[in-house]
Amino acid sequence: MLLASVVFCSCPAAAHDTSVAEPDATEGSEIVVTGRAQRLYRNPVTTVGKSAESPLDIPQAVQVINKDLIADQGARDATDIYRNISGVSFFSYAGVTFRGFRQDQSFYDGMRGNPFIGFSVPQLFNVERVEVLKGPAGLFFGPGSPGGIINYVSKVPDAKPAMRLVATAGNYARRGISAEATGAVDKDGIVSYRLGGFHEAMTPYRRNTGNNTLIGDGGLAIRTNRGGTLTVQATVYDNDLRGNRLRGILTDDAGNFLTDIRWNANEPTDFLHLSSQAYQARYATAVGDAVNFDAGVRYFDAVETQHYHEPRGLVRGSGDLVAREFRDQIRDVDGLSFMANMTARVALLGMAHHLQAGVDWYDETNIFQSRILRAGVTPLSLRNPVYSHAGRDAVRAAQMPYTVRDTRTKRQGGYLQDRINLSDAVMLVGGVRYDRFEDGIVGDRFFTDDAVTFRTGAIVKPHPGVSLYASWSQSFEPQSAASQTIDTGGPFAPVTGDQYEGGVKTDLFGGRLQANLAAYRITRRNILQVDPGLPPINGQDQLRPIGEVTSKGFEIDLSTDITPQWVALVNYGYNDARITGSIAGQAVTNAVGDRFANAPRHKLGFWTRYQLAATGTAFALGGEHVSRRISLSGQTVKPYTILDASITQRLGVAELMLRVDNLFDRVYAASGFSAQSGHFPGTPRTVLAELRFGF
């Protein structure tokens, strides 16, 4: 594919119908035009490294999903875009498997503060692009999984007047409408705005379920000085999910569903309701020609309330009845983030230096209230489920007291990095970060620790559009608060990780071909395990930080214009994550034997779009293949391949998109969970129509 793309892209681009083209370059009196397909999904700049940089100047694998790809794929939430990211696959809810490791951390405009807490999935309505930094990201983002991080970049106000209206309809009673507008508040454009609203409702395929999502988003941008802008934004979310929180469908050990995938352990009166708000302000300015400074603050407050029936596996001696318990849970989370970054381009000792320095701070309160009714909950048949509308389990649970856990999290850190240009073709990168953290449960023990992490790398550019790189980077993650008690042997040092990565990135033929190859090896240490050689204390098993995991693999990402009207994206990831150090017979979290749950060896995704300039019609085809996995209980999760297709037609100021997901209506498991809860089924064939107006 790579070689074929190079051949195709080297052919001269012919001019075509200017009704769907935009000027790209001029040379004398000749006008050269390119279609919407050309460079459609490419991003020459990313801010995932806390400053605006070309991906070719970052010594780690980076992927960016921009608003064009989000719109063309009709993506609604984060799970809709995972297929575009090599090395990333779905685990559960908003969690993913990232280079073999489970993680669910998200950042917004470079700051902590995810308003989709617990079991809700990030929505994309107010997202401009999604940036993915693969491998340890501790230098810029602090504690986190070594697999990588996902950063959601918000849409911002713009002085250019524009409006977009979208009406949506589809099967499963889907209907929705959204609108967003930007423009200048004053005649000089010193103050600009953005306003947006989104509503969508549907009745999904699982029994008793219903989704109703509302998003309101607004912001102002104020030009405070030459080169300086203050942007303030506020977003509110209301996500009402009936018949949730969803678990999976029970399977046999070979991964076959034991009943129809519409089955649901939840009663019609069960629900999940998320209400959250996020407020942030960012100031960015240029100081002369060589220095840039930005600072941001973000606050969020989210409450997630759940009434749901948790499946507990088959009733002993039955092949049809599923035992259940009822859970009444409330998660009340709020957090405050702050960050400041500065970049400077200076010449020292005859070499160009790109210096970066920054600090960040985060304070979170997480109050979890839970009451679980285990006795007297009626089992549910797999083959002939009978549901009750009485909500009697909720009434009985309401007579029980809540168990309350109040967890506090504090993070402070600072970093310094220098990228030295030894020449136009050779760069060296080195950085160091210091972090201090405090975690604890109110009424129990608080613990404080710190860590120093490093990042080094080298970049060689034999051609301005080709970057060869190698890097070493570190990460760390504090142990969970529940594992730090004296009874378990705590406190313990953080989980640490480091990665060796090498690869090549290309940006050739004026951006018409981007092909990236990365190979990596990640080692994760200090994983807690039970030490059977030590007696329990107060009924608590003794833990020791002796577990080790090694993840190695490679990834290929290709984005190319095969012709001026035909664009293609292809990504492939191979991963082998194994336990390489442990106590015999003692488990590592998310592992079965020496392998990890929901960590596929092979994952392939693609998307291709061809447009007919004369008619304003575009055809697209996409797909995903995920190889065999295992669940947390060691059951097989079968491999699957699904295809999607769409047609988009321009209608003057409007555009109509018709999209079909899971084109052949395959029954498959998107991920495995446990023998008690089953596998998460993939969505059956789904039809979506969007009528878009742009002014």
XYZ file of C-alpha atoms in Angstrom:
695
model
C 0.000 0.000 0.000
C 2.833 2.380 0.890
C 4.699 1.780 -2.373
C 1.521 2.021 -4.430
C 0.632 5.290 -2.739
C 4.031 6.756 -3.547
C 3.559 5.833 -7.216
C 0.053 7.291 -7.333
C 1.013 10.440 -5.465
C 3.940 11.115 -7.763
C 1.562 11.539 -10.693
C 0.681 15.138 -11.651
C -2.545 16.455 -10.116
C -5.051 17.641 -12.711
C -7.377 20.586 -12.163
C -11.050 19.775 -11.746
C -14.439 21.365 -11.173
C -13.924 24.471 -9.045
C -17.423 24.169 -7.575
C -15.999 21.762 -5.022
C -12.417 23.047 -5.043
C -10.565 25.750 -3.247
C -7.466 27.706 -4.354
C -4.265 26.097 -3.217
C -1.473 27.931 -4.992
C -0.888 30.448 -7.741
C 1.957 30.685 -10.208
C 1.757 33.622 -12.575
C -1.674 33.595 -14.221
C -2.129 29.853 -13.722
C -4.414 28.761 -10.866
C -3.761 25.348 -9.358
C -6.749 23.942 -7.437
C -7.121 20.929 -5.202
C -10.246 19.080 -4.170
C -11.543 18.547 -0.684
C -9.985 15.101 -0.751
C -6.460 16.421 -0.968
C -4.743 16.544 2.450
C -8.237 16.091 3.889
C -7.316 14.341 7.132
C -3.772 15.592 7.648
C -2.602 17.872 10.437
C 0.740 19.635 9.978
C 0.773 20.774 13.637
C -0.055 19.175 16.961
C -0.067 20.578 20.517
C 0.158 17.221 22.278
C 3.689 18.169 23.347
C 2.394 21.316 25.108
C 3.557 23.534 22.238
C 2.602 23.741 18.572
C 4.976 21.467 16.683
C 5.224 19.414 13.539
C 4.753 15.689 14.279
C 8.064 15.162 12.463
C 9.843 17.004 15.302
C 8.468 14.758 18.075
C 10.532 11.612 18.833
C 7.476 9.483 19.611
C 4.536 8.196 17.607
C 1.717 10.742 17.304
C -1.708 10.558 15.666
C -4.270 13.316 15.197
C -7.953 12.805 14.356
C -9.246 16.093 12.953
C -12.766 17.509 12.619
C -13.039 16.485 8.937
C -12.541 12.821 9.765
C -14.893 13.085 12.752
C -17.581 14.615 10.516
C -17.082 12.228 7.586
C -17.339 9.208 9.864
C -20.363 10.601 11.690
C -18.518 10.037 14.971
C -20.520 10.849 18.090
C -18.252 9.749 20.914
C -14.735 8.513 21.565
C -15.528 4.871 20.815
C -16.323 5.827 17.200
C -12.748 6.903 16.468
C -10.657 4.156 18.106
C -10.514 2.233 14.838
C -8.468 5.091 13.347
C -5.715 4.774 15.957
C -3.132 2.023 15.641
C -2.343 0.281 18.911
C -5.667 1.273 20.501
C -8.707 -0.992 20.919
C -11.890 -0.900 22.970
C -11.876 -2.311 26.510
C -15.004 -1.084 28.312
C -17.036 2.137 28.474
C -14.431 4.903 27.918
C -11.488 2.605 28.664
C -9.124 1.329 25.971
C -6.269 -1.104 25.577
C -3.298 1.085 24.618
C -0.160 -0.738 23.461
C -1.252 -3.690 25.597
C -2.158 -1.734 28.751
C -5.618 -0.838 29.986
C -6.089 2.880 30.578
C -8.926 5.387 30.740
C -7.192 8.731 31.315
C -8.185 11.674 29.126
C -6.960 15.247 28.931
C -8.753 18.352 27.693
C -6.674 21.073 26.055
C -3.632 19.646 27.814
C -5.225 19.671 31.279
C -6.683 17.049 33.580
C -10.404 17.303 34.259
C -12.499 14.715 32.404
C -16.213 15.530 32.929
C -17.216 12.035 31.710
C -16.400 10.271 34.954
C -16.974 6.641 35.743
C -18.955 4.952 33.008
C -19.855 7.678 30.514
C -18.046 8.079 27.200
C -16.516 11.408 26.017
C -18.666 13.159 23.409
C -17.162 14.825 20.316
C -19.627 17.605 19.479
C -17.423 20.401 20.838
C -14.095 18.741 19.970
C -11.921 20.216 17.203
C -9.470 17.333 17.080
C -8.249 14.366 19.083
C -4.502 14.113 19.675
C -2.855 10.836 20.609
C 0.663 10.627 22.030
C 1.761 7.003 22.160
C 4.014 5.593 24.825
C 4.922 7.255 28.137
C 3.754 10.870 28.249
C 4.964 11.613 31.763
C 7.247 14.490 30.765
C 4.329 16.690 29.728
C 1.334 15.147 31.512
C 2.636 13.595 34.725
C 1.459 10.279 36.217
C -0.224 7.943 33.747
C -0.229 4.651 31.895
C 2.837 3.958 29.735
C 0.632 3.045 26.764
C -0.103 6.672 25.868
C -2.584 9.498 26.385
C -5.549 10.980 24.518
C -5.942 14.760 24.474
C -9.228 16.346 23.344
C -8.766 19.813 21.826
C -11.850 22.011 22.139
C -13.489 24.069 19.425
C -12.846 27.748 20.138
C -14.401 31.097 19.221
C -13.585 32.571 15.829
C -14.094 36.094 14.469
C -15.086 34.627 11.098
C -18.918 34.510 10.940
C -20.104 30.956 10.352
C -23.027 28.730 11.236
C -23.540 24.984 11.023
C -26.849 23.173 11.491
C -27.176 19.380 11.514
C -30.346 17.272 11.629
C -29.924 13.557 12.311
C -32.132 10.502 11.899
C -31.574 6.761 11.825
C -32.752 3.354 12.883
C -33.269 2.511 16.562
C -35.456 5.652 16.690
C -32.439 7.935 16.424
C -33.251 11.624 16.050
C -31.214 14.684 16.807
C -30.344 18.252 16.004
C -27.314 20.414 16.643
C -26.215 23.951 15.867
C -23.048 25.953 16.315
C -22.101 29.491 15.361
C -19.029 31.700 15.497
C -18.443 35.369 14.783
C -17.181 38.720 16.016
C -18.916 40.532 18.858
C -17.550 43.962 17.955
C -16.805 45.482 14.573
C -13.037 45.258 15.066
C -13.144 41.572 15.942
C -11.410 42.091 19.269
C -13.994 39.868 20.942
C -15.292 36.775 19.176
C -17.673 34.042 20.261
C -18.732 30.452 19.783
C -22.124 29.026 20.730
C -23.214 25.436 20.259
C -25.974 23.052 21.239
C -26.432 19.334 20.665
C -29.329 16.986 21.320
C -29.721 13.368 20.276
C -32.006 10.588 21.443
C -32.343 6.960 20.452
C -33.558 3.562 21.628
C -30.577 1.205 21.174
C -30.758 -2.498 20.401
C -30.356 -3.733 24.001
C -33.677 -4.318 25.780
C -34.957 -1.567 28.100
C -32.313 0.927 26.967
C -32.716 4.519 25.863
C -30.213 7.338 25.316
C -30.833 11.058 25.613
C -27.841 13.382 25.303
C -27.730 17.172 25.679
C -24.650 19.381 25.314
C -24.447 23.148 25.590
C -21.185 24.907 24.773
C -20.177 28.551 24.662
C -17.065 30.683 24.727
C -15.518 34.087 24.213
C -12.073 34.952 22.858
C -10.611 38.369 23.659
C -7.563 39.803 21.944
C -5.773 41.310 24.931
C -2.594 42.473 23.250
C -0.698 42.010 20.020
C -0.296 38.267 19.683
C -2.208 37.582 22.909
C -5.662 36.016 23.364
C -7.727 35.125 26.411
C -10.284 32.377 25.771
C -12.995 31.467 28.275
C -15.328 28.515 27.739
C -18.185 26.766 29.518
C -19.726 23.397 28.623
C -22.610 21.546 30.242
C -23.478 17.896 29.639
C -26.585 15.924 30.468
C -26.520 12.236 29.577
C -29.621 10.237 30.497
C -29.272 6.512 29.771
C -32.218 4.245 30.501
C -31.619 0.579 31.327
C -27.950 1.258 32.088
C -25.156 0.673 33.319
C -24.756 -1.930 30.604
C -22.794 -5.110 31.138
C -22.159 -7.789 28.558
C -23.797 -10.974 27.334
C -22.768 -14.287 28.896
C -20.643 -16.544 26.673
C -19.199 -20.019 26.762
C -15.434 -20.515 27.002
C -15.156 -20.498 23.201
C -16.624 -16.980 23.072
C -20.110 -17.879 21.771
C -22.956 -15.768 23.148
C -25.418 -17.827 25.197
C -28.380 -15.716 24.101
C -29.432 -12.894 21.797
C -27.248 -9.772 22.094
C -30.365 -7.717 22.850
C -30.468 -9.312 26.310
C -29.991 -6.918 29.206
C -29.664 -7.636 32.924
C -31.201 -4.231 33.693
C -34.852 -3.588 34.425
C -36.796 -0.848 32.592
C -36.602 1.300 35.742
C -32.792 1.138 35.886
C -30.791 4.131 34.668
C -27.499 5.978 34.497
C -27.643 9.770 34.613
C -24.620 12.030 34.223
C -24.822 15.747 34.854
C -21.561 17.641 34.510
C -20.123 21.050 33.807
C -16.678 22.153 32.717
C -15.321 25.700 32.804
C -11.916 26.762 31.583
C -9.866 29.809 30.679
C -6.670 29.915 28.635
C -4.347 32.772 27.873
C -1.712 32.539 25.144
C 0.640 35.212 23.916
C 3.811 35.720 21.946
C 6.587 37.615 23.690
C 8.626 39.041 20.858
C 9.500 36.717 18.007
C 11.160 33.944 20.004
C 9.062 33.315 23.123
C 5.550 31.968 23.559
C 3.655 31.661 26.816
C 0.338 30.071 27.684
C -1.516 29.341 30.901
C -4.803 27.617 31.592
C -7.180 26.773 34.386
C -9.963 24.180 34.205
C -12.687 23.249 36.688
C -15.244 20.488 36.346
C -18.030 19.140 38.525
C -19.796 15.907 37.629
C -22.439 13.741 39.308
C -23.186 10.279 37.959
C -26.156 8.433 39.460
C -26.782 4.753 38.699
C -29.486 2.217 39.476
C -28.636 -1.060 37.777
C -28.777 -4.827 38.031
C -25.375 -6.477 37.972
C -25.257 -9.994 36.454
C -23.452 -12.527 38.655
C -23.221 -15.491 36.315
C -25.479 -18.509 35.943
C -27.401 -19.754 38.947
C -25.757 -22.917 40.238
C -27.232 -25.926 38.444
C -29.034 -23.821 35.806
C -28.122 -23.231 32.198
C -30.633 -20.414 31.747
C -31.085 -18.312 34.900
C -28.642 -15.479 35.584
C -28.147 -14.406 39.201
C -28.293 -10.651 39.792
C -27.709 -8.044 42.459
C -29.024 -4.465 42.519
C -26.662 -1.513 42.876
C -27.535 2.064 43.816
C -24.449 4.221 43.299
C -23.608 7.924 43.168
C -20.258 9.317 42.005
C -19.708 12.983 42.805
C -16.423 14.231 41.390
C -14.970 17.696 41.024
C -11.497 18.774 40.033
C -9.435 21.892 39.480
C -6.470 22.021 37.075
C -3.859 24.630 36.360
C -0.975 24.675 33.905
C 1.530 27.137 32.488
C 3.982 26.573 29.632
C 6.679 28.624 27.982
C 8.706 27.954 24.840
C 11.745 29.872 23.684
C 13.836 29.631 20.552
C 17.375 30.746 21.274
C 20.853 30.329 19.781
C 23.571 29.041 22.100
C 27.106 28.014 21.130
C 26.194 28.254 17.478
C 23.222 25.870 17.790
C 19.475 26.518 17.750
C 17.654 25.495 20.926
C 13.922 24.989 21.360
C 13.450 25.253 25.123
C 10.231 24.253 26.864
C 9.335 24.642 30.517
C 6.079 24.233 32.355
C 4.246 23.489 35.567
C 0.895 21.873 36.296
C -1.288 21.292 39.350
C -4.418 19.225 39.927
C -6.736 18.726 42.909
C -9.656 16.265 42.804
C -12.349 15.163 45.225
C -14.134 11.894 44.433
C -17.036 10.900 46.684
C -18.478 7.465 45.938
C -21.708 6.355 47.612
C -22.833 2.772 47.146
C -25.409 0.351 48.454
C -25.725 -3.146 47.061
C -28.755 -5.415 47.449
C -27.703 -9.031 47.098
C -30.470 -11.018 48.758
C -33.885 -11.570 47.195
C -33.057 -10.194 43.722
C -34.930 -12.262 41.124
C -32.733 -14.151 38.621
C -33.338 -13.414 34.952
C -33.768 -15.941 32.179
C -31.421 -15.785 29.211
C -33.921 -17.247 26.760
C -37.176 -15.724 28.035
C -36.436 -12.708 30.263
C -39.399 -11.309 32.181
C -38.940 -7.764 33.469
C -40.858 -5.899 36.169
C -41.706 -2.185 36.127
C -42.275 -2.026 39.887
C -38.697 -1.047 40.793
C -39.057 -3.077 43.963
C -35.325 -3.710 44.251
C -34.679 0.042 44.272
C -37.261 0.482 47.045
C -35.650 -2.239 49.154
C -32.144 -0.876 48.551
C -33.284 2.599 49.618
C -33.769 1.240 53.136
C -30.060 0.414 53.355
C -27.374 2.951 54.362
C -24.844 4.117 51.791
C -21.232 3.054 52.083
C -19.262 6.254 51.469
C -15.691 6.531 50.236
C -14.190 10.018 49.938
C -10.950 9.912 47.915
C -8.674 12.932 47.500
C -6.051 13.271 44.782
C -3.431 15.978 44.387
C -0.812 16.280 41.648
C 1.934 18.891 41.177
C 4.698 18.783 38.627
C 7.108 20.722 36.485
C 9.174 19.913 33.401
C 12.053 21.232 31.337
C 12.974 20.072 27.833
C 15.492 21.217 25.255
C 15.488 20.294 21.577
C 18.861 21.125 20.070
C 19.297 21.543 16.331
C 22.833 20.387 15.696
C 22.106 21.104 12.032
C 19.067 21.377 9.786
C 18.999 17.588 9.635
C 19.963 16.471 13.159
C 18.142 17.182 16.447
C 18.699 16.006 20.001
C 15.932 16.047 22.621
C 16.333 15.830 26.385
C 13.886 16.511 29.182
C 13.349 16.016 32.904
C 10.247 16.243 35.080
C 9.610 16.330 38.803
C 6.255 15.230 40.249
C 4.839 15.232 43.732
C 1.535 13.588 44.596
C -0.718 13.049 47.587
C -3.503 10.471 47.613
C -5.757 9.136 50.313
C -9.172 8.222 51.593
C -10.764 10.506 54.181
C -10.860 8.643 57.485
C -8.012 6.396 56.370
C -4.366 6.915 55.530
C -2.996 9.624 53.225
C 0.352 9.108 51.551
C 2.743 11.431 49.755
C 5.552 10.606 47.365
C 7.487 12.119 44.487
C 9.182 10.949 41.306
C 11.659 12.177 38.700
C 11.243 11.013 35.111
C 13.312 11.575 31.983
C 12.901 11.647 28.235
C 15.655 11.625 25.605
C 15.633 11.266 21.854
C 17.297 11.950 18.557
C 15.842 12.950 15.183
C 17.603 12.725 11.826
C 16.054 14.202 8.673
C 17.710 12.900 5.508
C 14.970 14.783 3.625
C 12.791 17.705 4.829
C 9.781 15.384 4.645
C 11.384 12.338 6.279
C 12.144 12.014 9.996
C 14.041 9.100 11.537
C 13.853 9.036 15.319
C 14.769 7.062 18.408
C 13.731 7.813 21.985
C 13.676 6.616 25.562
C 10.982 7.852 27.923
C 9.746 7.075 31.423
C 6.393 6.995 33.205
C 5.062 6.358 36.678
C 1.691 5.767 38.320
C 0.912 6.013 42.039
C -0.419 2.802 43.568
C -4.157 2.841 44.296
C -5.188 4.364 47.602
C -6.780 1.073 48.707
C -3.423 -0.707 48.338
C -1.438 1.721 50.503
C -2.725 0.728 53.940
C -0.380 -0.478 56.657
C -2.293 -3.782 56.848
C -1.325 -4.641 53.257
C 2.303 -3.663 53.822
C 2.079 -0.182 52.363
C 2.894 2.435 51.459
C 4.513 1.318 48.204
C 6.606 3.073 45.585
C 4.782 3.967 42.339
C 4.448 1.670 39.357
C 7.190 2.705 36.934
C 7.601 2.229 33.226
C 10.029 3.026 30.466
C 9.907 2.726 26.707
C 12.434 2.401 23.912
C 10.958 3.479 20.591
C 12.290 3.992 17.103
C 10.646 4.803 13.836
C 10.270 6.834 10.695
C 7.741 9.545 9.818
C 7.148 11.015 6.390
C 5.325 14.052 5.046
C 5.902 13.970 1.292
C 4.500 15.414 -1.941
C 3.207 18.581 -0.325
C 1.498 16.712 2.485
C -0.242 14.246 0.181
C 1.547 11.276 1.753
C 2.084 10.731 5.451
C 3.393 7.297 6.398
C 4.658 6.451 9.870
C 6.314 3.336 11.265
C 7.072 2.886 14.973
C 8.564 -0.040 16.905
C 8.586 -0.052 20.707
C 9.383 -1.992 23.857
C 7.736 -0.976 27.148
C 8.632 -2.415 30.552
C 6.356 -1.772 33.518
C 7.618 -2.546 37.048
C 6.612 -2.383 40.733
C 3.208 -3.960 40.081
C 1.656 -5.093 43.376
C 1.070 -8.784 43.971
C 0.017 -10.858 46.966
C 2.995 -12.436 48.723
C 1.819 -15.899 49.861
C 4.945 -16.275 51.971
C 3.678 -13.669 54.447
C 0.705 -14.140 56.815
C -2.309 -11.807 56.486
C -2.589 -8.868 58.884
C -6.088 -8.033 60.158
C -7.485 -10.195 57.372
C -5.541 -8.338 54.660
C -3.183 -10.175 52.309
C 0.349 -8.813 52.239
C 1.373 -7.171 48.965
C 4.761 -6.721 47.365
C 5.729 -4.533 44.344
C 7.429 -7.284 42.356
C 5.290 -7.706 39.245
C 6.738 -6.831 35.829
C 5.142 -6.629 32.389
C 6.836 -6.224 29.005
C 4.941 -4.959 25.973
C 6.527 -4.875 22.546
C 5.211 -4.299 19.065
C 5.094 -2.072 16.036
C 2.587 0.208 14.313
C 2.077 1.472 10.778
C -0.029 4.500 9.876
C -0.660 5.661 6.327
C -2.567 8.710 5.129
C -2.428 9.460 1.430
C -4.098 11.034 -1.575
C -4.129 8.223 -4.095
C -5.481 10.743 -6.612
C -6.638 14.351 -6.114
C -10.128 12.942 -5.470
C -9.295 9.771 -3.567
C -7.964 9.680 -0.009
C -7.078 6.618 2.069
C -6.177 6.008 5.720
C -4.732 2.693 6.888
C -3.424 1.751 10.319
C -2.073 -1.506 11.674
C -0.748 -2.410 15.094
C 0.972 -5.546 16.382
C 1.383 -5.978 20.127
C 2.678 -8.687 22.428
C 2.221 -7.833 26.116
C 3.304 -10.471 28.642
C 4.071 -10.848 32.323
C 7.840 -11.133 32.598
C 8.180 -11.122 36.388
C 5.822 -12.286 39.144
C 5.252 -14.618 42.062
C 4.212 -18.008 40.768
C 0.472 -18.466 40.954
C -0.225 -14.819 41.814
C -2.199 -12.674 39.371
C -1.401 -9.279 37.916
C -4.397 -6.986 37.382
C -6.118 -7.526 34.004
C -3.926 -10.569 33.276
C -4.780 -14.231 32.783
C -1.734 -16.445 32.975
C 0.965 -14.398 31.317
C -1.372 -12.645 28.833
C -3.587 -9.587 29.200
C -7.325 -9.241 28.742
C -8.546 -7.463 25.599
C -5.018 -7.025 24.246
C -5.172 -8.166 20.595
C -2.026 -9.265 18.786
C -3.273 -7.672 15.557
C -5.506 -4.694 14.920
C -6.181 -3.205 11.482
C -8.311 -0.212 10.536
C -8.905 1.655 7.298
C -10.989 4.446 5.778
C -11.092 5.511 2.145
C -13.120 8.247 0.495
C -13.604 9.016 -3.213
C -15.365 12.115 -4.458
C -16.919 12.832 -7.850
C -16.177 16.494 -8.441
C -18.734 16.900 -11.226
C -21.693 15.793 -9.083
C -20.484 16.744 -5.583
C -20.864 13.127 -4.478
C -18.458 11.274 -2.188
C -18.348 7.544 -1.461
C -16.549 6.151 1.577
C -15.736 2.696 2.908
C -14.159 1.839 6.250
C -13.466 -1.196 8.345
C -11.783 -2.723 11.342
C -10.259 -6.105 12.141
C -9.349 -7.157 15.678
C -7.697 -10.511 16.289
C -8.491 -13.047 19.004
C -8.299 -11.884 22.626
C -9.112 -13.278 26.054
C -11.450 -11.918 28.709
C -10.631 -11.242 32.350
C -11.834 -14.783 33.049
C -9.691 -16.331 30.326
C -12.588 -16.953 27.949
C -11.954 -16.552 24.238
C -13.020 -13.273 22.655
C -13.456 -14.124 18.995
C -11.761 -12.115 16.245
C -13.995 -9.916 14.147
C -14.022 -7.879 10.956
C -16.665 -5.256 10.261
C -17.198 -2.803 7.391
C -18.887 0.605 7.174
C -19.950 2.623 4.151
C -21.308 6.087 3.433
C -22.473 8.368 0.637
C -22.292 12.149 0.907
C -24.065 14.472 -1.531
C -23.635 18.235 -1.790
C -26.904 20.179 -2.108
C -25.840 23.810 -2.441
C -25.434 25.167 1.091
C -26.453 21.752 2.425
C -24.860 18.324 2.483
C -26.586 14.990 2.993
C -24.705 12.009 4.405
C -26.087 8.468 4.507
C -23.953 6.055 6.548
C -24.241 2.367 7.411
C -22.132 0.884 10.199
C -21.547 -2.874 10.467
C -22.642 -3.187 6.854
C -23.166 -6.969 6.938
C -24.765 -6.991 10.416
C -22.070 -9.160 11.999
C -22.624 -10.468 15.526
C -19.370 -9.970 17.425
C -17.886 -9.087 20.798
C -16.286 -5.650 20.911
C -14.390 -6.722 24.041
C -14.385 -9.362 26.734
C -15.092 -8.808 30.392
C -15.756 -11.650 32.833
C -17.559 -14.985 33.021
C -20.096 -13.380 35.393
C -20.776 -10.319 33.241
C -20.093 -11.674 29.758
C -18.633 -10.002 26.683
C -19.605 -6.532 25.459
C -21.437 -7.076 22.160
C -20.662 -4.906 19.152
C -23.419 -2.741 17.721
C -25.532 -4.392 14.968
C -26.091 -2.745 11.595
C -26.841 0.923 12.169
C -28.147 3.436 9.627
C -27.468 7.140 10.081
C -28.605 10.104 7.979
C -27.310 13.630 8.519
C -28.520 16.763 6.755
C -25.910 19.477 7.252
C -26.219 23.164 6.517
C -23.184 25.429 6.488
C -23.271 29.205 6.171
